[in-house]
Amino acid sequence: MRDIVFTRNSGWIPSVISEDGELKLMLGAGADANHEPRTFTFPISEAHLGVIQEDLARHLLLWSAVLPLCDAAGTRGRLDEDSAVALLDPILLAAPADVDAIFRRNPWDRSRLIAHGADIGLLERGQVYAAMRTATETPNEKRAQEHHAARRRAERGTVLGPLDAAILRYTGQYLHGATVPRRIPDAVDPPLLPEVMRVIATAERACAGMRIGRDPRRGNRATDKRDWARMETAVGAAVRRAHPELVDDAVRTVSFLMCSEAAARARSTPMDDEEAAGHGADFDRSARKTALSFTDDKGVEKTWLQDGPRTAAAEFWEFVGDRSAADNEVFTIEDEKRGEGIQLHFYADSIARIMTLREGDDRSDPEYRVEYSLVDGIAGYRNLVSAFVRGGYAALEQLGPWMSDVDEFERARRRRRDAR
């Protein structure tokens, strides 16, 4: 039978229970193989209970020292009770100097103490007992997270100035650099906000007119890595020139913000509008082609007709975005009426243009002219597709060079691969 003998208002601070007449400290820590919280217990005495009830600081210190033992137990191992019990007297009953000594010898969970108000400066100097004079029963998890983030940066040799920190807070990346950035002006101290906004304005000017297109080869929501890299480089260079005092973390978060916002705009832009943006005012919505068929490497086919509501290029790229996969990287556009088409090889960064020279009959196979060309990224594919749907096989002539010899083409592929 288990009864609660003593517990604090904060649910995670260890409680004291009575189990079959024996006093035990009970705490939750870690998780099992099913991601459910694990609970550990180990025996304590009446003297230990008295200190736990009366002395919040020592209670928290004991918790901090036991947590590494719980971590060592993993998802299914047993708590090392002997080691846990061995911590009781030195932490709960010993003099302050002896408490500090055991924390110098043993691992402990710093974040728990910081979350509960420990003086960080004293902790860093090894005065653990004195640091707990400011301990609070209610935790401040954000305080612990911010300290952990600062320690990670310090390990990389990065020290933030006030403006650096303000920029990271503005983008929501002060705690976690992998978080998608956003604009949070309320997170910045008001006196620093105008300086932050000057940095943001520099970044916005640097990428004015730039865009990040979508890359349907990797799905309908994927964006062009090259466009992202170009914008990132442009913003980073401009911010470093205008604000040389900023550390790399601050510059990167501003670049990340600009690129993320541009990518979000691209994902919300209909494919037709994106095609038009890529070709400016000269984009011809009424392509010469009247009907085209799209196919993938799995035999799936889709037909586009000129009297439909969307451009051929937009429908083709949507087809690619829906169907493209690691084992489906060859897509074809064919104009059966004119006997011409193109085949895109995403796995090889190449394309083939195909012209039917002679139709087949009962006595002979059809004869084709096939020419190959290397393609430079998704922008290159977009240009080729748009040219074909507007003007067919002949419109691709200026977008080569085109090679009819397969061996020559393979040599060109190898040269480009080796040059990268």
GROMACS .gro file of C-alpha atoms in nm:
model
  420
    1MET     CA    1   0.000   0.000   0.000
    2ARG     CA    2   0.133   0.344  -0.096
    3ASP     CA    3   0.048   0.672   0.084
    4ILE     CA    4   0.173   1.025   0.013
    5VAL     CA    5   0.356   1.157   0.317
    6PHE     CA    6   0.487   1.486   0.179
    7THR     CA    7   0.465   1.662  -0.156
    8ARG     CA    8   0.523   2.016  -0.282
    9ASN     CA    9   0.300   2.221  -0.509
   10SER     CA   10   0.524   2.168  -0.810
   11GLY     CA   11   0.429   1.831  -0.955
   12TRP     CA   12   0.779   1.723  -1.063
   13ILE     CA   13   0.970   1.783  -0.740
   14PRO     CA   14   1.016   1.441  -0.573
   15SER     CA   15   0.757   1.340  -0.315
   16VAL     CA   16   0.794   1.129  -0.003
   17ILE     CA   17   0.570   0.823   0.023
   18SER     CA   18   0.510   0.545   0.269
   19GLU     CA   19   0.510   0.204   0.106
   20ASP     CA   20   0.436  -0.095   0.329
   21GLY     CA   21   0.546   0.112   0.628
   22GLU     CA   22   0.878   0.224   0.471
   23LEU     CA   23   0.956   0.584   0.379
   24LYS     CA   24   1.071   0.635   0.021
   25LEU     CA   25   1.152   0.923  -0.207
   26MET     CA   26   0.952   0.897  -0.531
   27LEU     CA   27   1.032   1.088  -0.849
   28GLY     CA   28   0.937   1.077  -1.215
   29ALA     CA   29   1.218   1.092  -1.468
   30GLY     CA   30   1.283   0.979  -1.824
   31ALA     CA   31   1.051   0.753  -2.022
   32ASP     CA   32   1.006   0.386  -2.097
   33ALA     CA   33   1.012   0.219  -2.439
   34ASN     CA   34   0.651   0.331  -2.495
   35HIS     CA   35   0.740   0.693  -2.412
   36GLU     CA   36   0.547   0.676  -2.085
   37PRO     CA   37   0.707   0.853  -1.783
   38ARG     CA   38   0.914   0.630  -1.556
   39THR     CA   39   0.879   0.646  -1.176
   40PHE     CA   40   1.163   0.560  -0.938
   41THR     CA   41   1.171   0.515  -0.561
   42PHE     CA   42   1.442   0.455  -0.301
   43PRO     CA   43   1.433   0.442   0.082
   44ILE     CA   44   1.495   0.739   0.314
   45SER     CA   45   1.487   0.785   0.690
   46GLU     CA   46   1.277   1.004   0.921
   47ALA     CA   47   1.573   1.240   0.956
   48HIS     CA   48   1.587   1.280   0.576
   49LEU     CA   49   1.210   1.344   0.567
   50GLY     CA   50   1.244   1.624   0.822
   51VAL     CA   51   1.503   1.806   0.608
   52ILE     CA   52   1.304   1.757   0.290
   53GLN     CA   53   0.998   1.910   0.455
   54GLU     CA   54   1.178   2.209   0.602
   55ASP     CA   55   1.456   2.287   0.354
   56LEU     CA   56   1.350   2.349  -0.007
   57ALA     CA   57   1.709   2.413  -0.117
   58ARG     CA   58   1.839   2.077   0.002
   59HIS     CA   59   1.531   1.904  -0.138
   60LEU     CA   60   1.606   2.050  -0.482
   61LEU     CA   61   1.976   1.967  -0.454
   62LEU     CA   62   1.893   1.604  -0.382
   63TRP     CA   63   1.662   1.594  -0.685
   64SER     CA   64   1.935   1.741  -0.906
   65ALA     CA   65   2.184   1.480  -0.788
   66VAL     CA   66   1.951   1.180  -0.830
   67LEU     CA   67   1.833   1.267  -1.183
   68PRO     CA   68   2.155   1.145  -1.354
   69LEU     CA   69   2.103   0.805  -1.185
   70CYS     CA   70   1.752   0.793  -1.335
   71ASP     CA   71   1.894   0.880  -1.676
   72ALA     CA   72   2.144   0.597  -1.640
   73ALA     CA   73   1.858   0.353  -1.579
   74GLY     CA   74   1.738   0.420  -1.936
   75THR     CA   75   1.402   0.297  -2.062
   76ARG     CA   76   1.386  -0.025  -1.863
   77GLY     CA   77   1.683  -0.053  -1.628
   78ARG     CA   78   1.665  -0.038  -1.249
   79LEU     CA   79   1.766   0.264  -1.044
   80ASP     CA   80   2.100   0.217  -0.867
   81GLU     CA   81   1.945   0.242  -0.519
   82ASP     CA   82   2.276   0.211  -0.337
   83SER     CA   83   2.414   0.515  -0.519
   84ALA     CA   84   2.091   0.708  -0.458
   85VAL     CA   85   2.090   0.628  -0.086
   86ALA     CA   86   2.457   0.725  -0.065
   87LEU     CA   87   2.359   1.078  -0.168
   88LEU     CA   88   2.113   1.133   0.117
   89ASP     CA   89   2.340   1.214   0.413
   90PRO     CA   90   2.598   1.425   0.221
   91ILE     CA   91   2.325   1.642   0.066
   92LEU     CA   92   2.054   1.655   0.332
   93LEU     CA   93   2.251   1.635   0.657
   94ALA     CA   94   2.609   1.750   0.589
   95ALA     CA   95   2.763   2.097   0.620
   96PRO     CA   96   2.744   2.333   0.321
   97ALA     CA   97   3.110   2.276   0.229
   98ASP     CA   98   3.049   1.900   0.215
   99VAL     CA   99   2.744   1.957  -0.006
  100ASP     CA  100   2.957   2.156  -0.249
  101ALA     CA  101   3.218   1.882  -0.242
  102ILE     CA  102   2.978   1.607  -0.347
  103PHE     CA  103   2.855   1.823  -0.635
  104ARG     CA  104   3.214   1.862  -0.750
  105ARG     CA  105   3.256   1.483  -0.752
  106ASN     CA  106   2.921   1.364  -0.885
  107PRO     CA  107   2.715   1.448  -1.198
  108TRP     CA  108   2.406   1.659  -1.138
  109ASP     CA  109   2.127   1.823  -1.335
  110ARG     CA  110   2.209   2.193  -1.357
  111SER     CA  111   1.892   2.288  -1.545
  112ARG     CA  112   1.665   2.180  -1.257
  113LEU     CA  113   1.840   2.412  -1.014
  114ILE     CA  114   1.842   2.704  -1.256
  115ALA     CA  115   1.474   2.656  -1.334
  116HIS     CA  116   1.404   2.677  -0.959
  117GLY     CA  117   1.590   3.005  -0.912
  118ALA     CA  118   1.950   2.910  -0.833
  119ASP     CA  119   2.205   3.190  -0.861
  120ILE     CA  120   2.381   3.107  -1.189
  121GLY     CA  121   2.699   3.294  -1.103
  122LEU     CA  122   2.744   3.099  -0.778
  123LEU     CA  123   2.669   2.771  -0.957
  124GLU     CA  124   2.940   2.846  -1.211
  125ARG     CA  125   3.189   2.908  -0.928
  126GLY     CA  126   3.104   2.577  -0.759
  127GLN     CA  127   2.918   2.735  -0.466
  128VAL     CA  128   2.615   2.515  -0.515
  129TYR     CA  129   2.477   2.534  -0.162
  130ALA     CA  130   2.496   2.915  -0.151
  131ALA     CA  131   2.341   2.937  -0.498
  132MET     CA  132   2.021   2.782  -0.364
  133ARG     CA  133   1.949   3.069  -0.124
  134THR     CA  134   1.733   3.215  -0.402
  135ALA     CA  135   1.552   2.888  -0.474
  136THR     CA  136   1.180   2.895  -0.552
  137GLU     CA  137   0.928   2.614  -0.539
  138THR     CA  138   0.767   2.722  -0.868
  139PRO     CA  139   1.001   2.663  -1.165
  140ASN     CA  140   1.083   2.903  -1.447
  141GLU     CA  141   1.159   2.663  -1.734
  142LYS     CA  142   1.237   2.944  -1.976
  143ARG     CA  143   1.522   3.058  -1.751
  144ALA     CA  144   1.676   2.712  -1.766
  145GLN     CA  145   1.630   2.690  -2.142
  146GLU     CA  146   1.795   3.027  -2.198
  147HIS     CA  147   2.091   2.930  -1.983
  148HIS     CA  148   2.129   2.602  -2.170
  149ALA     CA  149   2.119   2.787  -2.504
  150ALA     CA  150   2.386   3.030  -2.380
  151ARG     CA  151   2.609   2.741  -2.270
  152ARG     CA  152   2.575   2.574  -2.613
  153ARG     CA  153   2.679   2.897  -2.782
  154ALA     CA  154   2.969   2.943  -2.541
  155GLU     CA  155   3.094   2.595  -2.626
  156ARG     CA  156   3.111   2.713  -2.989
  157GLY     CA  157   3.296   3.026  -2.883
  158THR     CA  158   2.999   3.256  -2.945
  159VAL     CA  159   2.918   3.536  -2.702
  160LEU     CA  160   2.609   3.743  -2.778
  161GLY     CA  161   2.599   4.117  -2.742
  162PRO     CA  162   2.272   4.291  -2.649
  163LEU     CA  163   2.177   4.350  -3.014
  164ASP     CA  164   2.265   3.993  -3.112
  165ALA     CA  165   2.042   3.857  -2.838
  166ALA     CA  166   1.763   4.098  -2.932
  167ILE     CA  167   1.772   3.983  -3.296
  168LEU     CA  168   1.754   3.617  -3.192
  169ARG     CA  169   1.459   3.697  -2.966
  170TYR     CA  170   1.289   3.890  -3.247
  171THR     CA  171   1.306   3.585  -3.474
  172GLY     CA  172   1.215   3.338  -3.197
  173GLN     CA  173   1.550   3.161  -3.230
  174TYR     CA  174   1.715   3.257  -2.904
  175LEU     CA  175   1.642   2.916  -2.750
  176HIS     CA  176   1.636   2.689  -3.055
  177GLY     CA  177   1.824   2.774  -3.372
  178ALA     CA  178   1.634   2.513  -3.572
  179THR     CA  179   1.296   2.676  -3.503
  180VAL     CA  180   1.133   2.829  -3.811
  181PRO     CA  181   1.187   3.203  -3.755
  182ARG     CA  182   0.908   3.453  -3.734
  183ARG     CA  183   0.872   3.819  -3.638
  184ILE     CA  184   0.808   3.871  -3.265
  185PRO     CA  185   0.869   4.240  -3.185
  186ASP     CA  186   0.712   4.204  -2.839
  187ALA     CA  187   0.996   3.967  -2.740
  188VAL     CA  188   1.252   4.250  -2.772
  189ASP     CA  189   1.323   4.508  -2.503
  190PRO     CA  190   1.169   4.835  -2.635
  191PRO     CA  191   1.498   5.034  -2.630
  192LEU     CA  192   1.661   4.777  -2.859
  193LEU     CA  193   1.372   4.731  -3.101
  194PRO     CA  194   1.462   5.026  -3.332
  195GLU     CA  195   1.814   4.883  -3.374
  196VAL     CA  196   1.672   4.542  -3.453
  197MET     CA  197   1.438   4.691  -3.712
  198ARG     CA  198   1.731   4.869  -3.881
  199VAL     CA  199   1.903   4.532  -3.924
  200ILE     CA  200   1.581   4.379  -4.061
  201ALA     CA  201   1.542   4.671  -4.303
  202THR     CA  202   1.895   4.608  -4.433
  203ALA     CA  203   1.803   4.246  -4.498
  204GLU     CA  204   1.478   4.338  -4.673
  205ARG     CA  205   1.656   4.577  -4.908
  206ALA     CA  206   1.916   4.314  -4.989
  207CYS     CA  207   1.659   4.061  -5.110
  208ALA     CA  208   1.408   4.302  -5.266
  209GLY     CA  209   1.296   4.154  -5.598
  210MET     CA  210   1.443   3.810  -5.522
  211ARG     CA  211   1.218   3.508  -5.496
  212ILE     CA  212   1.238   3.145  -5.397
  213GLY     CA  213   1.059   2.921  -5.643
  214ARG     CA  214   0.915   2.579  -5.581
  215ASP     CA  215   1.094   2.259  -5.674
  216PRO     CA  216   0.825   2.005  -5.770
  217ARG     CA  217   1.090   1.734  -5.808
  218ARG     CA  218   1.077   1.706  -5.429
  219GLY     CA  219   0.703   1.750  -5.384
  220ASN     CA  220   0.443   2.023  -5.419
  221ARG     CA  221   0.563   2.217  -5.112
  222ALA     CA  222   0.938   2.187  -5.169
  223THR     CA  223   1.134   2.499  -5.262
  224ASP     CA  224   1.439   2.559  -5.480
  225LYS     CA  225   1.757   2.511  -5.276
  226ARG     CA  226   1.957   2.728  -5.517
  227ASP     CA  227   1.715   3.018  -5.486
  228TRP     CA  228   1.735   2.980  -5.108
  229ALA     CA  229   2.117   2.981  -5.116
  230ARG     CA  230   2.127   3.290  -5.340
  231MET     CA  231   1.896   3.484  -5.110
  232GLU     CA  232   2.079   3.365  -4.799
  233THR     CA  233   2.412   3.477  -4.943
  234ALA     CA  234   2.280   3.817  -5.054
  235VAL     CA  235   2.118   3.893  -4.719
  236GLY     CA  236   2.413   3.769  -4.516
  237ALA     CA  237   2.663   3.978  -4.712
  238ALA     CA  238   2.452   4.295  -4.687
  239VAL     CA  239   2.390   4.257  -4.313
  240ARG     CA  240   2.758   4.191  -4.242
  241ARG     CA  241   2.862   4.499  -4.440
  242ALA     CA  242   2.611   4.727  -4.270
  243HIS     CA  243   2.638   4.579  -3.921
  244PRO     CA  244   2.987   4.429  -3.878
  245GLU     CA  245   2.946   4.410  -3.500
  246LEU     CA  246   2.690   4.128  -3.524
  247VAL     CA  247   2.795   3.769  -3.452
  248ASP     CA  248   2.730   3.495  -3.708
  249ASP     CA  249   2.430   3.359  -3.514
  250ALA     CA  250   2.250   3.692  -3.549
  251VAL     CA  251   2.332   3.728  -3.919
  252ARG     CA  252   2.220   3.372  -3.990
  253THR     CA  253   1.886   3.415  -3.815
  254VAL     CA  254   1.809   3.727  -4.020
  255SER     CA  255   1.895   3.543  -4.344
  256PHE     CA  256   1.688   3.247  -4.228
  257LEU     CA  257   1.392   3.478  -4.162
  258MET     CA  258   1.405   3.635  -4.510
  259CYS     CA  259   1.440   3.296  -4.682
  260SER     CA  260   1.165   3.133  -4.476
  261GLU     CA  261   0.922   3.412  -4.555
  262ALA     CA  262   1.005   3.395  -4.927
  263ALA     CA  263   0.962   3.017  -4.925
  264ALA     CA  264   0.625   3.051  -4.750
  265ARG     CA  265   0.511   3.297  -5.018
  266ALA     CA  266   0.616   3.050  -5.288
  267ARG     CA  267   0.420   2.765  -5.128
  268SER     CA  268   0.104   2.977  -5.117
  269THR     CA  269   0.139   3.095  -5.480
  270PRO     CA  270  -0.068   2.902  -5.739
  271MET     CA  271   0.153   2.725  -5.992
  272ASP     CA  272   0.013   2.937  -6.277
  273ASP     CA  273   0.116   3.258  -6.102
  274GLU     CA  274   0.460   3.116  -6.029
  275GLU     CA  275   0.511   3.026  -6.396
  276ALA     CA  276   0.408   3.378  -6.497
  277ALA     CA  277   0.645   3.532  -6.241
  278GLY     CA  278   0.929   3.323  -6.379
  279HIS     CA  279   0.878   3.453  -6.733
  280GLY     CA  280   0.781   3.815  -6.672
  281ALA     CA  281   0.548   4.010  -6.900
  282ASP     CA  282   0.635   3.796  -7.203
  283PHE     CA  283   0.474   3.484  -7.054
  284ASP     CA  284   0.233   3.344  -7.314
  285ARG     CA  285  -0.067   3.188  -7.144
  286SER     CA  286  -0.216   3.071  -7.473
  287ALA     CA  287   0.058   2.829  -7.579
  288ARG     CA  288   0.069   2.709  -7.938
  289LYS     CA  289   0.017   2.352  -7.824
  290THR     CA  290  -0.345   2.239  -7.823
  291ALA     CA  291  -0.305   1.907  -7.639
  292LEU     CA  292  -0.022   1.744  -7.446
  293SER     CA  293   0.015   1.422  -7.250
  294PHE     CA  294   0.223   1.391  -6.935
  295THR     CA  295   0.359   1.056  -6.814
  296ASP     CA  296   0.584   0.940  -6.532
  297ASP     CA  297   0.813   0.642  -6.489
  298LYS     CA  298   0.528   0.439  -6.336
  299GLY     CA  299   0.305   0.459  -6.643
  300VAL     CA  300   0.063   0.716  -6.501
  301GLU     CA  301  -0.065   0.958  -6.766
  302LYS     CA  302  -0.242   1.294  -6.759
  303THR     CA  303  -0.375   1.494  -7.054
  304TRP     CA  304  -0.371   1.873  -7.086
  305LEU     CA  305  -0.601   2.056  -7.328
  306GLN     CA  306  -0.558   2.416  -7.437
  307ASP     CA  307  -0.916   2.513  -7.357
  308GLY     CA  308  -0.865   2.422  -6.991
  309PRO     CA  309  -0.830   2.682  -6.715
  310ARG     CA  310  -0.455   2.638  -6.656
  311THR     CA  311  -0.132   2.655  -6.853
  312ALA     CA  312   0.036   2.339  -6.971
  313ALA     CA  313   0.352   2.415  -6.771
  314ALA     CA  314   0.156   2.472  -6.450
  315GLU     CA  315  -0.035   2.145  -6.490
  316PHE     CA  316   0.281   1.955  -6.574
  317TRP     CA  317   0.469   2.079  -6.266
  318GLU     CA  318   0.172   1.999  -6.045
  319PHE     CA  319   0.176   1.648  -6.196
  320VAL     CA  320   0.547   1.621  -6.111
  321GLY     CA  321   0.491   1.748  -5.758
  322ASP     CA  322   0.218   1.489  -5.701
  323ARG     CA  323   0.408   1.196  -5.852
  324SER     CA  324   0.780   1.254  -5.807
  325ALA     CA  325   0.961   1.018  -5.569
  326ALA     CA  326   1.300   0.853  -5.522
  327ASP     CA  327   1.190   0.571  -5.754
  328ASN     CA  328   0.995   0.793  -5.994
  329GLU     CA  329   1.227   1.051  -6.148
  330VAL     CA  330   1.160   1.034  -6.522
  331PHE     CA  331   0.878   1.248  -6.665
  332THR     CA  332   0.770   1.298  -7.024
  333ILE     CA  333   0.571   1.564  -7.210
  334GLU     CA  334   0.447   1.453  -7.552
  335ASP     CA  335   0.263   1.624  -7.837
  336GLU     CA  336   0.128   1.318  -8.017
  337LYS     CA  337  -0.025   1.522  -8.299
  338ARG     CA  338   0.311   1.672  -8.397
  339GLY     CA  339   0.519   1.367  -8.303
  340GLU     CA  340   0.751   1.545  -8.061
  341GLY     CA  341   0.824   1.545  -7.692
  342ILE     CA  342   1.072   1.589  -7.411
  343GLN     CA  343   1.181   1.350  -7.138
  344LEU     CA  344   1.314   1.488  -6.809
  345HIS     CA  345   1.564   1.277  -6.612
  346PHE     CA  346   1.572   1.428  -6.263
  347TYR     CA  347   1.813   1.164  -6.134
  348ALA     CA  348   2.073   1.268  -6.394
  349ASP     CA  349   2.007   1.646  -6.425
  350SER     CA  350   1.944   1.593  -6.794
  351ILE     CA  351   1.674   1.607  -7.060
  352ALA     CA  352   1.609   1.448  -7.398
  353ARG     CA  353   1.415   1.608  -7.683
  354ILE     CA  354   1.251   1.365  -7.922
  355MET     CA  355   1.121   1.411  -8.277
  356THR     CA  356   0.937   1.142  -8.473
  357LEU     CA  357   1.102   1.126  -8.816
  358ARG     CA  358   0.892   0.843  -8.954
  359GLU     CA  359   0.582   0.672  -8.822
  360GLY     CA  360   0.597   0.298  -8.782
  361ASP     CA  361   0.375   0.057  -8.976
  362ASP     CA  362   0.323  -0.316  -9.005
  363ARG     CA  363   0.659  -0.363  -9.175
  364SER     CA  364   0.889  -0.125  -8.979
  365ASP     CA  365   0.936   0.046  -8.646
  366PRO     CA  366   0.907   0.423  -8.611
  367GLU     CA  367   1.221   0.630  -8.645
  368TYR     CA  368   1.310   0.902  -8.392
  369ARG     CA  369   1.567   1.175  -8.352
  370VAL     CA  370   1.678   1.188  -7.987
  371GLU     CA  371   1.912   1.457  -7.854
  372TYR     CA  372   2.033   1.508  -7.499
  373SER     CA  373   2.131   1.807  -7.291
  374LEU     CA  374   2.246   1.871  -6.936
  375VAL     CA  375   2.017   2.077  -6.712
  376ASP     CA  376   2.121   2.323  -6.445
  377GLY     CA  377   1.875   2.286  -6.157
  378ILE     CA  378   1.500   2.331  -6.143
  379ALA     CA  379   1.524   2.674  -6.308
  380GLY     CA  380   1.680   2.509  -6.613
  381TYR     CA  381   1.403   2.250  -6.625
  382ARG     CA  382   1.138   2.522  -6.599
  383ASN     CA  383   1.287   2.714  -6.892
  384LEU     CA  384   1.299   2.402  -7.109
  385VAL     CA  385   0.944   2.295  -7.025
  386SER     CA  386   0.804   2.643  -7.088
  387ALA     CA  387   0.988   2.671  -7.418
  388PHE     CA  388   0.857   2.334  -7.533
  389VAL     CA  389   0.493   2.400  -7.446
  390ARG     CA  390   0.513   2.735  -7.626
  391GLY     CA  391   0.708   2.638  -7.934
  392GLY     CA  392   0.775   2.266  -7.942
  393TYR     CA  393   1.092   2.082  -8.042
  394ALA     CA  394   1.235   2.370  -8.248
  395ALA     CA  395   1.197   2.620  -7.961
  396LEU     CA  396   1.453   2.425  -7.760
  397GLU     CA  397   1.735   2.478  -8.012
  398GLN     CA  398   1.881   2.782  -7.833
  399LEU     CA  399   1.864   2.614  -7.492
  400GLY     CA  400   2.125   2.345  -7.569
  401PRO     CA  401   2.384   2.238  -7.652
  402TRP     CA  402   2.214   1.918  -7.771
  403MET     CA  403   2.404   1.594  -7.825
  404SER     CA  404   2.280   1.304  -8.033
  405ASP     CA  405   2.576   1.079  -7.947
  406VAL     CA  406   2.504   0.898  -7.619
  407ASP     CA  407   2.872   0.840  -7.542
  408GLU     CA  408   2.947   1.209  -7.593
  409PHE     CA  409   2.661   1.296  -7.360
  410GLU     CA  410   2.783   1.054  -7.090
  411ARG     CA  411   3.129   1.208  -7.109
  412ALA     CA  412   2.976   1.554  -7.061
  413ARG     CA  413   2.786   1.424  -6.757
  414ARG     CA  414   3.103   1.282  -6.605
  415ARG     CA  415   3.295   1.606  -6.663
  416ARG     CA  416   3.027   1.806  -6.485
  417ARG     CA  417   3.009   1.556  -6.199
  418ASP     CA  418   3.387   1.562  -6.153
  419ALA     CA  419   3.392   1.943  -6.158
  420ARG     CA  420   3.153   1.967  -5.861
   0.00000   0.00000   0.00000
